[in-house]
Amino acid sequence: MVVDIRPGERSHNYYFYQNFEGQLVFCMTPSPYLWGDDRRSTSEFLTEISKRIINLMPAAANIKVRRTWRGLYPMTPDGFPIVDFPAEAPGYALAVGMCGQGFMLGPGLGATLASVIAGEKNKEDEEVLAGFKLGRNFSGQEKLK
Protein backbone atom coordinates (compact mmCIF):
# COMPACT_ATOMS: atom_id res chain seq x y z
CA MET A 1 0.00 0.00 0.00
CA VAL A 2 1.23 3.47 -0.89
CA VAL A 3 -0.09 6.30 1.28
CA ASP A 4 0.54 9.94 0.38
CA ILE A 5 -0.56 12.30 3.15
CA ARG A 6 0.63 15.44 1.37
CA PRO A 7 -2.27 17.70 0.42
CA GLY A 8 -2.98 18.11 -3.29
CA GLU A 9 -4.84 20.72 -5.28
CA ARG A 10 -8.25 19.19 -4.51
CA SER A 11 -7.40 16.44 -2.03
CA HIS A 12 -6.17 16.05 1.52
CA ASN A 13 -4.47 12.70 0.91
CA TYR A 14 -4.81 9.46 -1.00
CA TYR A 15 -3.64 5.87 -1.04
CA PHE A 16 -3.48 3.02 -3.49
CA TYR A 17 -2.51 -0.63 -3.58
CA GLN A 18 -2.49 -3.50 -6.03
CA ASN A 19 -4.94 -6.27 -5.18
CA PHE A 20 -4.46 -10.00 -5.73
CA GLU A 21 -5.97 -9.74 -9.25
CA GLY A 22 -3.40 -7.12 -10.27
CA GLN A 23 -5.84 -4.20 -10.20
CA LEU A 24 -4.98 -0.87 -8.60
CA VAL A 25 -7.43 0.16 -5.92
CA PHE A 26 -7.25 3.78 -4.84
CA CYS A 27 -8.97 6.16 -2.49
CA MET A 28 -8.81 9.91 -2.06
CA THR A 29 -10.02 12.28 0.64
CA PRO A 30 -11.42 15.33 -1.18
CA SER A 31 -10.63 18.90 -0.23
CA PRO A 32 -12.85 20.45 0.82
CA TYR A 33 -14.60 17.55 2.52
CA LEU A 34 -17.94 16.46 1.07
CA TRP A 35 -20.21 16.42 4.11
CA GLY A 36 -23.43 14.45 4.10
CA ASP A 37 -24.58 10.96 3.29
CA ASP A 38 -24.49 10.88 -0.53
CA ARG A 39 -22.93 7.57 -1.60
CA ARG A 40 -23.70 7.73 -5.32
CA SER A 41 -20.72 6.81 -7.50
CA THR A 42 -19.04 9.64 -9.34
CA SER A 43 -16.02 10.11 -11.57
CA GLU A 44 -15.58 13.70 -10.39
CA PHE A 45 -12.41 12.85 -8.43
CA LEU A 46 -10.60 10.95 -11.20
CA THR A 47 -8.74 13.95 -12.62
CA GLU A 48 -7.21 14.81 -9.25
CA ILE A 49 -6.27 11.30 -8.15
CA SER A 50 -4.96 10.38 -11.62
CA LYS A 51 -2.56 13.34 -11.53
CA ARG A 52 -1.37 12.40 -8.07
CA ILE A 53 -0.82 8.70 -8.81
CA ILE A 54 0.92 9.37 -12.15
CA ASN A 55 3.16 11.98 -10.53
CA LEU A 56 4.27 9.38 -7.99
CA MET A 57 4.25 6.38 -10.34
CA PRO A 58 4.50 7.36 -14.06
CA ALA A 59 3.97 3.74 -15.17
CA ALA A 60 0.31 4.12 -14.12
CA ALA A 61 -0.33 6.70 -16.87
CA ASN A 62 -2.17 4.29 -19.18
CA ILE A 63 -4.27 2.29 -16.74
CA LYS A 64 -7.99 2.07 -17.38
CA VAL A 65 -10.59 2.72 -14.70
CA ARG A 66 -12.91 -0.22 -14.30
CA ARG A 67 -15.39 1.25 -11.80
CA THR A 68 -15.79 3.90 -9.15
CA TRP A 69 -17.57 4.00 -5.83
CA ARG A 70 -17.99 6.47 -3.04
CA GLY A 71 -18.16 5.75 0.65
CA LEU A 72 -18.48 7.64 3.87
CA TYR A 73 -15.79 8.21 6.49
CA PRO A 74 -16.80 7.92 10.12
CA MET A 75 -14.81 10.75 11.60
CA THR A 76 -14.67 12.93 14.66
CA PRO A 77 -14.65 16.74 14.50
CA ASP A 78 -10.89 16.84 15.21
CA GLY A 79 -10.00 14.01 12.82
CA PHE A 80 -8.57 11.77 15.55
CA PRO A 81 -10.19 8.45 16.46
CA ILE A 82 -11.88 7.77 19.76
CA VAL A 83 -10.01 5.10 21.70
CA ASP A 84 -11.17 4.80 25.28
CA PHE A 85 -12.54 2.58 28.01
CA PRO A 86 -15.68 4.42 29.17
CA ALA A 87 -16.37 4.18 32.91
CA GLU A 88 -20.11 3.94 32.13
CA ALA A 89 -19.56 0.59 30.38
CA PRO A 90 -17.06 -1.52 32.35
CA GLY A 91 -15.19 -4.03 30.19
CA TYR A 92 -16.03 -2.17 26.98
CA ALA A 93 -13.35 -0.73 24.68
CA LEU A 94 -14.06 1.96 22.09
CA ALA A 95 -11.88 2.16 18.95
CA VAL A 96 -13.93 4.14 16.41
CA GLY A 97 -13.89 7.16 14.08
CA MET A 98 -10.68 6.35 12.25
CA CYS A 99 -11.63 8.42 9.23
CA GLY A 100 -10.82 5.76 6.63
CA GLN A 101 -7.42 5.07 8.20
CA GLY A 102 -8.47 2.02 10.21
CA PHE A 103 -6.52 -0.45 8.07
CA MET A 104 -3.35 1.54 8.63
CA LEU A 105 -3.94 2.28 12.32
CA GLY A 106 -5.41 -1.13 13.12
CA PRO A 107 -2.29 -3.23 13.72
CA GLY A 108 -0.57 -0.76 16.07
CA LEU A 109 -3.76 0.28 17.78
CA GLY A 110 -4.78 -3.37 18.20
CA ALA A 111 -1.45 -4.17 19.88
CA THR A 112 -1.82 -1.16 22.19
CA LEU A 113 -5.39 -2.09 23.14
CA ALA A 114 -4.34 -5.71 23.74
CA SER A 115 -1.64 -4.51 26.16
CA VAL A 116 -4.10 -2.33 28.03
CA ILE A 117 -6.78 -5.04 28.20
CA ALA A 118 -4.20 -7.60 29.41
CA GLY A 119 -3.17 -5.20 32.19
CA GLU A 120 0.26 -4.60 30.64
CA LYS A 121 -0.17 -0.91 29.83
CA ASN A 122 3.08 1.05 29.79
CA LYS A 123 3.90 4.77 29.74
CA GLU A 124 4.02 4.88 25.92
CA ASP A 125 0.53 3.31 25.70
CA GLU A 126 -0.78 5.94 28.12
CA GLU A 127 0.78 8.75 26.08
CA VAL A 128 -0.63 7.43 22.80
CA LEU A 129 -4.14 6.95 24.17
CA ALA A 130 -4.28 10.25 26.11
CA GLY A 131 -5.31 12.27 23.04
CA PHE A 132 -8.05 9.87 21.95
CA LYS A 133 -10.39 10.07 24.97
CA LEU A 134 -14.15 10.02 24.38
CA GLY A 135 -14.68 13.05 26.63
CA ARG A 136 -12.07 15.29 25.01
CA ASN A 137 -12.84 18.78 23.75
CA PHE A 138 -14.03 18.63 20.12
CA SER A 139 -14.39 22.39 19.70
CA GLY A 140 -11.12 22.81 17.76
CA GLN A 141 -10.44 21.99 14.14
CA GLU A 142 -9.15 18.87 12.49
CA LYS A 143 -5.65 18.03 13.70
CA LEU A 144 -4.63 15.50 11.05
CA LYS A 145 -3.24 18.06 8.62
XYZ file of C-alpha atoms in Angstrom:
145
model
C 0.000 0.000 0.000
C 1.232 3.469 -0.886
C -0.090 6.301 1.281
C 0.537 9.939 0.382
C -0.562 12.300 3.148
C 0.633 15.440 1.374
C -2.270 17.699 0.420
C -2.981 18.106 -3.289
C -4.838 20.716 -5.280
C -8.249 19.187 -4.506
C -7.405 16.439 -2.032
C -6.166 16.054 1.524
C -4.475 12.701 0.911
C -4.812 9.458 -1.002
C -3.644 5.868 -1.043
C -3.484 3.020 -3.490
C -2.510 -0.628 -3.578
C -2.487 -3.505 -6.030
C -4.939 -6.267 -5.184
C -4.456 -9.998 -5.726
C -5.972 -9.741 -9.248
C -3.396 -7.122 -10.271
C -5.840 -4.198 -10.198
C -4.977 -0.866 -8.599
C -7.434 0.158 -5.920
C -7.248 3.776 -4.836
C -8.974 6.157 -2.494
C -8.810 9.905 -2.062
C -10.020 12.277 0.636
C -11.420 15.329 -1.178
C -10.632 18.897 -0.234
C -12.850 20.454 0.821
C -14.599 17.548 2.517
C -17.939 16.460 1.074
C -20.206 16.417 4.113
C -23.429 14.451 4.105
C -24.579 10.963 3.290
C -24.487 10.879 -0.534
C -22.928 7.565 -1.600
C -23.697 7.726 -5.324
C -20.723 6.810 -7.504
C -19.042 9.637 -9.341
C -16.015 10.113 -11.571
C -15.577 13.698 -10.392
C -12.412 12.852 -8.430
C -10.601 10.947 -11.200
C -8.736 13.952 -12.620
C -7.211 14.807 -9.247
C -6.272 11.298 -8.152
C -4.959 10.382 -11.618
C -2.555 13.340 -11.532
C -1.366 12.400 -8.074
C -0.820 8.702 -8.805
C 0.924 9.370 -12.151
C 3.157 11.985 -10.530
C 4.268 9.384 -7.989
C 4.254 6.378 -10.345
C 4.498 7.362 -14.061
C 3.974 3.738 -15.173
C 0.312 4.115 -14.123
C -0.333 6.698 -16.875
C -2.167 4.285 -19.181
C -4.267 2.294 -16.742
C -7.991 2.071 -17.381
C -10.588 2.724 -14.699
C -12.912 -0.222 -14.297
C -15.389 1.246 -11.804
C -15.790 3.902 -9.149
C -17.572 3.996 -5.835
C -17.992 6.467 -3.042
C -18.162 5.748 0.648
C -18.483 7.644 3.872
C -15.791 8.215 6.486
C -16.802 7.918 10.116
C -14.808 10.752 11.602
C -14.672 12.928 14.657
C -14.647 16.740 14.502
C -10.885 16.843 15.211
C -10.005 14.013 12.815
C -8.566 11.771 15.547
C -10.193 8.446 16.456
C -11.884 7.772 19.764
C -10.012 5.099 21.703
C -11.168 4.803 25.277
C -12.541 2.582 28.013
C -15.683 4.423 29.168
C -16.372 4.179 32.909
C -20.111 3.943 32.127
C -19.558 0.591 30.382
C -17.057 -1.522 32.349
C -15.191 -4.032 30.194
C -16.034 -2.168 26.985
C -13.354 -0.734 24.684
C -14.058 1.964 22.088
C -11.882 2.164 18.950
C -13.932 4.144 16.407
C -13.887 7.158 14.084
C -10.677 6.353 12.246
C -11.626 8.417 9.227
C -10.820 5.757 6.634
C -7.420 5.072 8.198
C -8.468 2.019 10.207
C -6.519 -0.453 8.069
C -3.348 1.543 8.635
C -3.943 2.283 12.321
C -5.413 -1.130 13.117
C -2.288 -3.228 13.724
C -0.572 -0.762 16.071
C -3.764 0.278 17.782
C -4.779 -3.365 18.204
C -1.452 -4.167 19.881
C -1.819 -1.160 22.188
C -5.391 -2.093 23.139
C -4.341 -5.714 23.736
C -1.635 -4.509 26.156
C -4.103 -2.329 28.033
C -6.776 -5.041 28.204
C -4.203 -7.601 29.409
C -3.170 -5.202 32.189
C 0.260 -4.600 30.638
C -0.169 -0.915 29.834
C 3.082 1.047 29.787
C 3.904 4.765 29.744
C 4.016 4.876 25.921
C 0.529 3.311 25.699
C -0.782 5.935 28.124
C 0.780 8.754 26.083
C -0.632 7.430 22.805
C -4.144 6.950 24.169
C -4.275 10.249 26.105
C -5.305 12.274 23.043
C -8.048 9.875 21.949
C -10.393 10.066 24.965
C -14.150 10.019 24.381
C -14.680 13.047 26.634
C -12.066 15.285 25.006
C -12.841 18.784 23.747
C -14.025 18.628 20.120
C -14.390 22.391 19.695
C -11.117 22.809 17.763
C -10.440 21.992 14.141
C -9.147 18.872 12.489
C -5.651 18.029 13.702
C -4.634 15.500 11.047
C -3.245 18.058 8.622
